[in-house]
mmCIF file of C-alpha atoms and ligand atoms in Angstrom:
data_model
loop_
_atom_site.group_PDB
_atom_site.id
_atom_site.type_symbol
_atom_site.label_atom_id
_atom_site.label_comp_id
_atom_site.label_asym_id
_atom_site.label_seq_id
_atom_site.Cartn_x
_atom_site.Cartn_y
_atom_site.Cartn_z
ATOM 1 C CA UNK A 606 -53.046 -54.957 22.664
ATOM 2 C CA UNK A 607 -54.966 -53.643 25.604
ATOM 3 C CA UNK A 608 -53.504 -52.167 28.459
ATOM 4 C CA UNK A 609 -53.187 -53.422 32.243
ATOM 5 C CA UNK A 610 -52.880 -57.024 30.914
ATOM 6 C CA UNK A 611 -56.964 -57.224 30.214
ATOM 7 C CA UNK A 612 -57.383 -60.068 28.489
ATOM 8 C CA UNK A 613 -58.407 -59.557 24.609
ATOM 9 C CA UNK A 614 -61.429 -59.064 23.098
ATOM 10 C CA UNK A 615 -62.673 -61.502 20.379
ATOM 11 C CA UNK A 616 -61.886 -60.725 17.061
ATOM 12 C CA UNK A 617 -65.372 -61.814 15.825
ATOM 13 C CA UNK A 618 -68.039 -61.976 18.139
ATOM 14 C CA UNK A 619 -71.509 -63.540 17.292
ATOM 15 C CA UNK A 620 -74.845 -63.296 19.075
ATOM 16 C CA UNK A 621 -78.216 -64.797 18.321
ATOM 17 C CA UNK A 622 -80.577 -61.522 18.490
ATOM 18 C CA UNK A 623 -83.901 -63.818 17.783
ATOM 19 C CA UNK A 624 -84.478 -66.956 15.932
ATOM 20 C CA UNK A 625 -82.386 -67.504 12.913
ATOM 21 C CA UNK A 626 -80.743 -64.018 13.089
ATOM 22 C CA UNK A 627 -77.357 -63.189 14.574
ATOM 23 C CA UNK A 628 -75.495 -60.152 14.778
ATOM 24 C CA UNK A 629 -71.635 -60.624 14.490
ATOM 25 C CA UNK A 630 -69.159 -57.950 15.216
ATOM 26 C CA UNK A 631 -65.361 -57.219 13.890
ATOM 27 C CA UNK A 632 -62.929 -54.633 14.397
ATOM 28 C CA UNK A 633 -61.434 -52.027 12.304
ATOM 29 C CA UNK A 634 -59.360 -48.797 12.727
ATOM 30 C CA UNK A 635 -61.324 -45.659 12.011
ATOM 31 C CA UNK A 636 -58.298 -43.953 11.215
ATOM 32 C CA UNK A 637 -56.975 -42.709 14.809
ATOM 33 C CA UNK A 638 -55.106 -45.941 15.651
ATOM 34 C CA UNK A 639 -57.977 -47.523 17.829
ATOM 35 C CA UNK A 640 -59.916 -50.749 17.302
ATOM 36 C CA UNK A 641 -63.685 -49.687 17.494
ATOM 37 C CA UNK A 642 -66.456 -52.134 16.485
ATOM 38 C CA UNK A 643 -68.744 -52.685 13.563
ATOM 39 C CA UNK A 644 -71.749 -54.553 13.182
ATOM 40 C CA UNK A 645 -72.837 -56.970 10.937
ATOM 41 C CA UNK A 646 -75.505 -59.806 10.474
ATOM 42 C CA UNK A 647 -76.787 -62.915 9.089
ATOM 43 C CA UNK A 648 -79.720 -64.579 8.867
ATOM 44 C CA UNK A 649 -79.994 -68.612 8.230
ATOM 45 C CA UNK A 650 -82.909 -69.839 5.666
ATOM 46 C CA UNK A 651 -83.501 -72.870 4.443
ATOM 47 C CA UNK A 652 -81.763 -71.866 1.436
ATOM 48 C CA UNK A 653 -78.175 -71.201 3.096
ATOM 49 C CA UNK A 654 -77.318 -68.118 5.007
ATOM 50 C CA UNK A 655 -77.365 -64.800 3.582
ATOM 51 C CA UNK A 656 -74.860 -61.825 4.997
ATOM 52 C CA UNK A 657 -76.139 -57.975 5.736
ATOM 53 C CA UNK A 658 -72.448 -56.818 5.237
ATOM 54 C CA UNK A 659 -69.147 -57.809 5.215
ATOM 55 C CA UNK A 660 -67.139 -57.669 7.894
ATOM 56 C CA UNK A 661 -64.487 -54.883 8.683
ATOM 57 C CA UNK A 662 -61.715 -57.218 10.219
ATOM 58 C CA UNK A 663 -60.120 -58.586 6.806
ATOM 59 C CA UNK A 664 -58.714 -61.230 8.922
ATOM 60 C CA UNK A 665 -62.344 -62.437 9.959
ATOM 61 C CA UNK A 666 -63.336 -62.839 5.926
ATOM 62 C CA UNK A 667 -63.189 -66.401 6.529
ATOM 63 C CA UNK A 668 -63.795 -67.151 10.169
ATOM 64 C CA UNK A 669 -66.973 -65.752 10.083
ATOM 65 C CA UNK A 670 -67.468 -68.319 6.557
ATOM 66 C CA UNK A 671 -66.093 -71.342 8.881
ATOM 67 C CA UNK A 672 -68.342 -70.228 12.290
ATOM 68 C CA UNK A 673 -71.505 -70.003 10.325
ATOM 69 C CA UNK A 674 -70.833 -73.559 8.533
ATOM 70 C CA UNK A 675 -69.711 -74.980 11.913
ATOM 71 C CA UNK A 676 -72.537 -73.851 14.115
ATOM 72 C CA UNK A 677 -75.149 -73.962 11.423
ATOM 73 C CA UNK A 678 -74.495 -76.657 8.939
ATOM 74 C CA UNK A 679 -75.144 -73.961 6.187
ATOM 75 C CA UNK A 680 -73.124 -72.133 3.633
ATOM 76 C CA UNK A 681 -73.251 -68.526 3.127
ATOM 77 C CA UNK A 682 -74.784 -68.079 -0.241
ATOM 78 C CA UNK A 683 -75.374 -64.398 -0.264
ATOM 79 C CA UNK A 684 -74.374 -61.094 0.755
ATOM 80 C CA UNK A 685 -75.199 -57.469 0.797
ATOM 81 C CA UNK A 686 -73.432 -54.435 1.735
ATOM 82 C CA UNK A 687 -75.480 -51.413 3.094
ATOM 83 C CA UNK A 688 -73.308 -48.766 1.750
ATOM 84 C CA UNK A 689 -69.710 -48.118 0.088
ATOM 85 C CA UNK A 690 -67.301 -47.673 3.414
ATOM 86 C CA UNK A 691 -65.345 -50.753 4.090
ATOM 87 C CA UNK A 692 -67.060 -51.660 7.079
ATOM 88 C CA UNK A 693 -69.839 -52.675 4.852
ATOM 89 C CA UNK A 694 -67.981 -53.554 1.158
ATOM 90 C CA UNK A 695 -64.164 -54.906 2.725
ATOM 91 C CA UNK A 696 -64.875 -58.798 1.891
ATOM 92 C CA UNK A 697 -67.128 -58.394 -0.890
ATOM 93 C CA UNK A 698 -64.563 -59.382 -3.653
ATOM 94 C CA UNK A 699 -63.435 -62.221 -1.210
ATOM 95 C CA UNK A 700 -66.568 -63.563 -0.848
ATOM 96 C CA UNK A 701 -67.472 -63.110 -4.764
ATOM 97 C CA UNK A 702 -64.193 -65.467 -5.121
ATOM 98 C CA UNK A 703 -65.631 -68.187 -2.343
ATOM 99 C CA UNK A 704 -68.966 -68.677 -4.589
ATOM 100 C CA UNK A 705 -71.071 -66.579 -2.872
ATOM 101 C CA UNK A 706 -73.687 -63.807 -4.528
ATOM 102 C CA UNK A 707 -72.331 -60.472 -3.519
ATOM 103 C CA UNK A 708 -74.780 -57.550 -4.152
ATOM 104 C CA UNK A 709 -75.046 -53.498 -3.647
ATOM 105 C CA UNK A 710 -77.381 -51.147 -5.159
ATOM 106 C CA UNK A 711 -76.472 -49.975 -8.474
ATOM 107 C CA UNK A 712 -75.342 -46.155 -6.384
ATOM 108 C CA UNK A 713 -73.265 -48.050 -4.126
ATOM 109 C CA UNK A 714 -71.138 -49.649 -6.845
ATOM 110 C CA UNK A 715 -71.011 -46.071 -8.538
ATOM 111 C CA UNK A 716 -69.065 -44.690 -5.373
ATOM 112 C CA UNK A 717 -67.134 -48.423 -4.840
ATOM 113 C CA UNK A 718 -65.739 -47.653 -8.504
ATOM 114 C CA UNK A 719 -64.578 -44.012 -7.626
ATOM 115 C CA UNK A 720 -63.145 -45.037 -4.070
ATOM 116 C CA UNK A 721 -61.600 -48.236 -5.031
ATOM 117 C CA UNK A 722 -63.588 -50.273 -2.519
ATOM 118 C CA UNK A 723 -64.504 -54.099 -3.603
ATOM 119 C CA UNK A 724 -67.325 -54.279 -6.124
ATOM 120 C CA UNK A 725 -70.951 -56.719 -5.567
ATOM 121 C CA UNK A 726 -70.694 -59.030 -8.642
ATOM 122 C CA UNK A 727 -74.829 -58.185 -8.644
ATOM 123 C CA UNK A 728 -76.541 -54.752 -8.465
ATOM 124 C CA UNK A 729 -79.536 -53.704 -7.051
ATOM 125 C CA UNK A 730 -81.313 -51.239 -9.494
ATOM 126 C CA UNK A 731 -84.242 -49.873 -6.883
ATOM 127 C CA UNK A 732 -85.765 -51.101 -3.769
ATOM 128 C CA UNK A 733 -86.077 -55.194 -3.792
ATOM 129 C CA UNK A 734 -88.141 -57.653 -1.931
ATOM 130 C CA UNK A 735 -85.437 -60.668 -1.598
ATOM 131 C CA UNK A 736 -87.390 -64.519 -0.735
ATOM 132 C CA UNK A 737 -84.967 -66.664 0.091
ATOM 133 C CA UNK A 738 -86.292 -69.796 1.851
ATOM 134 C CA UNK A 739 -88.868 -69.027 4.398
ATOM 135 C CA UNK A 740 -87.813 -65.315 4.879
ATOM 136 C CA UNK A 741 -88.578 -62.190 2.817
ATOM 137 C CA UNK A 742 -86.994 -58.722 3.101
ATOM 138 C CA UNK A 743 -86.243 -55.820 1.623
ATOM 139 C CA UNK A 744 -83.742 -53.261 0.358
ATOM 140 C CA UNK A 745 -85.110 -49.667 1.584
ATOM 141 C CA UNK A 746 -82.932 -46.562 -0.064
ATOM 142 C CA UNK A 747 -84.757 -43.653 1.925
ATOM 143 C CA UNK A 748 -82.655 -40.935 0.363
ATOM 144 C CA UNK A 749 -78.710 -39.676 2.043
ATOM 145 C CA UNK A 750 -77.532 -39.767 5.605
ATOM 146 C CA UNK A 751 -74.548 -41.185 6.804
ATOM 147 C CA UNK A 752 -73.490 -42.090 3.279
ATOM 148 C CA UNK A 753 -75.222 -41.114 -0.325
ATOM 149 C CA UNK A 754 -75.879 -44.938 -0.872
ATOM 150 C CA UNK A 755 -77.343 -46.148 2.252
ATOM 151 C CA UNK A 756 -79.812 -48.554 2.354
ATOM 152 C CA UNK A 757 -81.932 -50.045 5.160
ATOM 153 C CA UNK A 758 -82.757 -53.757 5.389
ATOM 154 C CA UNK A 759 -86.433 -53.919 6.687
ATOM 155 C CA UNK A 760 -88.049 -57.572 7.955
ATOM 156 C CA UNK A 761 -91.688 -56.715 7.866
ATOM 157 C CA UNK A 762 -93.143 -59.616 9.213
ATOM 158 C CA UNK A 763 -90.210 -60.314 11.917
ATOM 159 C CA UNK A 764 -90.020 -56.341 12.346
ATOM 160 C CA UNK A 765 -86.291 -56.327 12.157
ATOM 161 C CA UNK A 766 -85.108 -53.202 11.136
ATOM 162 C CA UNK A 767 -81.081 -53.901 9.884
ATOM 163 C CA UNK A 768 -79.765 -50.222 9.784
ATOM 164 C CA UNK A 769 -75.824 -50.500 9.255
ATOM 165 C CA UNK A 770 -73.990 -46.670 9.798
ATOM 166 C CA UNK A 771 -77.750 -44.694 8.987
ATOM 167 C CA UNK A 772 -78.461 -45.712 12.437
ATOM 168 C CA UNK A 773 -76.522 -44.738 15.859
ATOM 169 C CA UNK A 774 -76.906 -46.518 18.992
ATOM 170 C CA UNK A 775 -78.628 -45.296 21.963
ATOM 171 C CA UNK A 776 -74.748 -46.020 22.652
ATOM 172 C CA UNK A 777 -73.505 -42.839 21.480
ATOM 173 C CA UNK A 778 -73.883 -39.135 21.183
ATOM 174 C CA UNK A 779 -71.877 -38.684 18.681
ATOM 175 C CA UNK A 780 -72.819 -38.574 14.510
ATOM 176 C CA UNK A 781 -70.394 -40.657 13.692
ATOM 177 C CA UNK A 782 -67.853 -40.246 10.938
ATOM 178 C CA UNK A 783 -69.357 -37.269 8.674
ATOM 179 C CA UNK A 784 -67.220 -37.318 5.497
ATOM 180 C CA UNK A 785 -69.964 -38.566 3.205
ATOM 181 C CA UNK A 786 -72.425 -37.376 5.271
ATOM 182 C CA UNK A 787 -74.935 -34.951 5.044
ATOM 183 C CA UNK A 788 -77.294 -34.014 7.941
ATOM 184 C CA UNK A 789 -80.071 -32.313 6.530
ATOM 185 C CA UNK A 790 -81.058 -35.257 4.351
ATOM 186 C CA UNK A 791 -80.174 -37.748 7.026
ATOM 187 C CA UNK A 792 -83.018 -36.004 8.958
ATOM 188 C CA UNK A 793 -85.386 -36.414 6.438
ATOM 189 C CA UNK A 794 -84.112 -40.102 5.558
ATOM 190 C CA UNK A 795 -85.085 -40.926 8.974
ATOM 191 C CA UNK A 796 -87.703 -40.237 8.902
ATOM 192 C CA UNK A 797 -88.695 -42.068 5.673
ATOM 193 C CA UNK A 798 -87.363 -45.079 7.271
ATOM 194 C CA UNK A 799 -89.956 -44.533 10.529
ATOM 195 C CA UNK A 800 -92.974 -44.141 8.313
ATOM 196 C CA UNK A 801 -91.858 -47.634 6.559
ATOM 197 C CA UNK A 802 -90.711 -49.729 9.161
ATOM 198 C CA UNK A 803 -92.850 -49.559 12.000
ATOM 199 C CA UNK A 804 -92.975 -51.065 15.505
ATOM 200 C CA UNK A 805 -89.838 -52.913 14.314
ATOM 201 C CA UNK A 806 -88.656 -55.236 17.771
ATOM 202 C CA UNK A 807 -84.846 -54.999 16.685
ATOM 203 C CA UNK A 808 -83.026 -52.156 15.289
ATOM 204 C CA UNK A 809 -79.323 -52.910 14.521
ATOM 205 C CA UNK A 810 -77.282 -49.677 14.262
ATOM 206 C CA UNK A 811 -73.813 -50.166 12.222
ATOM 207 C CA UNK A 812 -71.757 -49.638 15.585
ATOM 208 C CA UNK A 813 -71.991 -50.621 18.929
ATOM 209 C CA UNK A 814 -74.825 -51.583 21.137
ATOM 210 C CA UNK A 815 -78.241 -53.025 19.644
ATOM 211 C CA UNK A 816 -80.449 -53.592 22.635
ATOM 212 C CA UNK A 817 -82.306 -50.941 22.350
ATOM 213 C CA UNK A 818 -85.379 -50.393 20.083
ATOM 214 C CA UNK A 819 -85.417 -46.187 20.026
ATOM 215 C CA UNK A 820 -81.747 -45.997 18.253
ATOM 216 C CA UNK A 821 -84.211 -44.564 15.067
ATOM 217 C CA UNK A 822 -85.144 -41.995 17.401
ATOM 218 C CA UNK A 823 -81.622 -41.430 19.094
ATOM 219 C CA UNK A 824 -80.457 -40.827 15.820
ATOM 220 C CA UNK A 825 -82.478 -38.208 14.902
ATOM 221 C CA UNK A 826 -82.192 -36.485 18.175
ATOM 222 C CA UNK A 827 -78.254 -36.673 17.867
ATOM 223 C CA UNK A 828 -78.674 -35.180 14.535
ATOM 224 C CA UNK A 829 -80.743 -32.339 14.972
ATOM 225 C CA UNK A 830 -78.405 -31.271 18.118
ATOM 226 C CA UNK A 831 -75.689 -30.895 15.721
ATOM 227 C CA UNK A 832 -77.271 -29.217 12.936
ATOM 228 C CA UNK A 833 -78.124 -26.604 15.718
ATOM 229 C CA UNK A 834 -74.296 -26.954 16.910
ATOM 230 C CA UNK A 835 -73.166 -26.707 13.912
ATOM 231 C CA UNK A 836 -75.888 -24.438 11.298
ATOM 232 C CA UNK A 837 -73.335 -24.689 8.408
ATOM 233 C CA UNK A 838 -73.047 -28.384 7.859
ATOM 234 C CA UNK A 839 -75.412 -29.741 5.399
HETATM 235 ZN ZN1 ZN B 1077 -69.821 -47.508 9.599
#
């Protein structure tokens, strides 16, 4: 419910960001009672469409199945989740049940197991180049951050750099939920991903706004101000 009689947002909102990519957002509860957003995306080959995580609205699972096959004439045939929080793993098992390839890396599934999150049905044992129709990309682990898992989805030739939770938007100031985090080696992870994926034209940060193209940079400037904040957090 909002207040003052606003209408409602969405539950699942979808945007094209540039041909045959679209970012779609859901809502969860981060724990405090609130709705805040996470994003997601999918990309639509000639091969079917394949999902960068799942989303975090369990009630969206199959909305976002029937949308895609609606507006695209295409079935979702794959999907990855970025790292083990269930903004990125929540439909995984769903999804594993509608037919669909599910996948993590191998460290992901290692945490999933301990946390009780929803399991990939496929692991990813080290970075992967994935060809699927006319597109290629890849799987980039550059080391911890936001989570020990993370991964990076990098697009050379379209220069789309899919982030999930590694990357903040220009959006906020804030580091985001810390309690798999660790700060020193995000720094560092950063930068690994800069070296890699350069010039990229998109960079889609796991929450909130996408438009701009220096959220790599944000992010390291947000965490370096709280190391120095905060000296004893590693
Ligand atoms: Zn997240």
């Amino acid at each position: 419910m909002t207040a003052f009689g606003q209408p409602e947002k969405p539950k699942l909102e979808i945007s094209e960001l540039t041909r045959d990519f679209y970012i779609y957002t859901t809502y969860g509860d981060p724990g405090n009672g609130s709705l805040y957003p996470a994003n997601g995306m999918y990309l639509v080959t000639s091969e079917g469409v394949v999902l960068f995580d799942s989303p975090w609205d369990k009630t969206q699972f199959q909305p976002l199945l029937d949308t895609i096959q609606a507006r695209h004439h295409q079935k979702v045939i794959m999907c990855i989740a970025t790292h083990f929080h269930d903004d990125r793993t929540a439909g995984l098992e769903y999804y594993r049940q509608k037919g669909i390839k599910t996948y993590t890396t191998k460290q992901t599934d290692e945490l999933s197991k301990v946390k009780n999150q929803p399991r990939a049905e496929y692991l990813i044992q080290k970075d992967t180049v994935f060809n699927i129709g006319q597109y290629h990309f890849e799987t980039f682990y550059p080391g911890k951050g936001h989570a020990p898992d993370n991964i990076v989805i990098w697009f050379e030739k379209e220069k789309v750099l899919y982030g999930g939770c590694f990357i903040k938007s220009t959006e906020t100031n804030s580091p985001g939920n810390l309690s798999d985090a660790n700060i020193e080696d995000w720094i560092k992870s950063i930068k690994k991903v800069q070296a890699k994926c350069q010039n990229p034209k998109f960079v889609i940060p796991g929450h909130q706004d996408w438009s701009s193209k220096k959220s790599l940079q944000h992010t390291l400037a947000i965490l370096k101000k709280y190391l120095k904040e905060n000296p004893k957090d590693k």
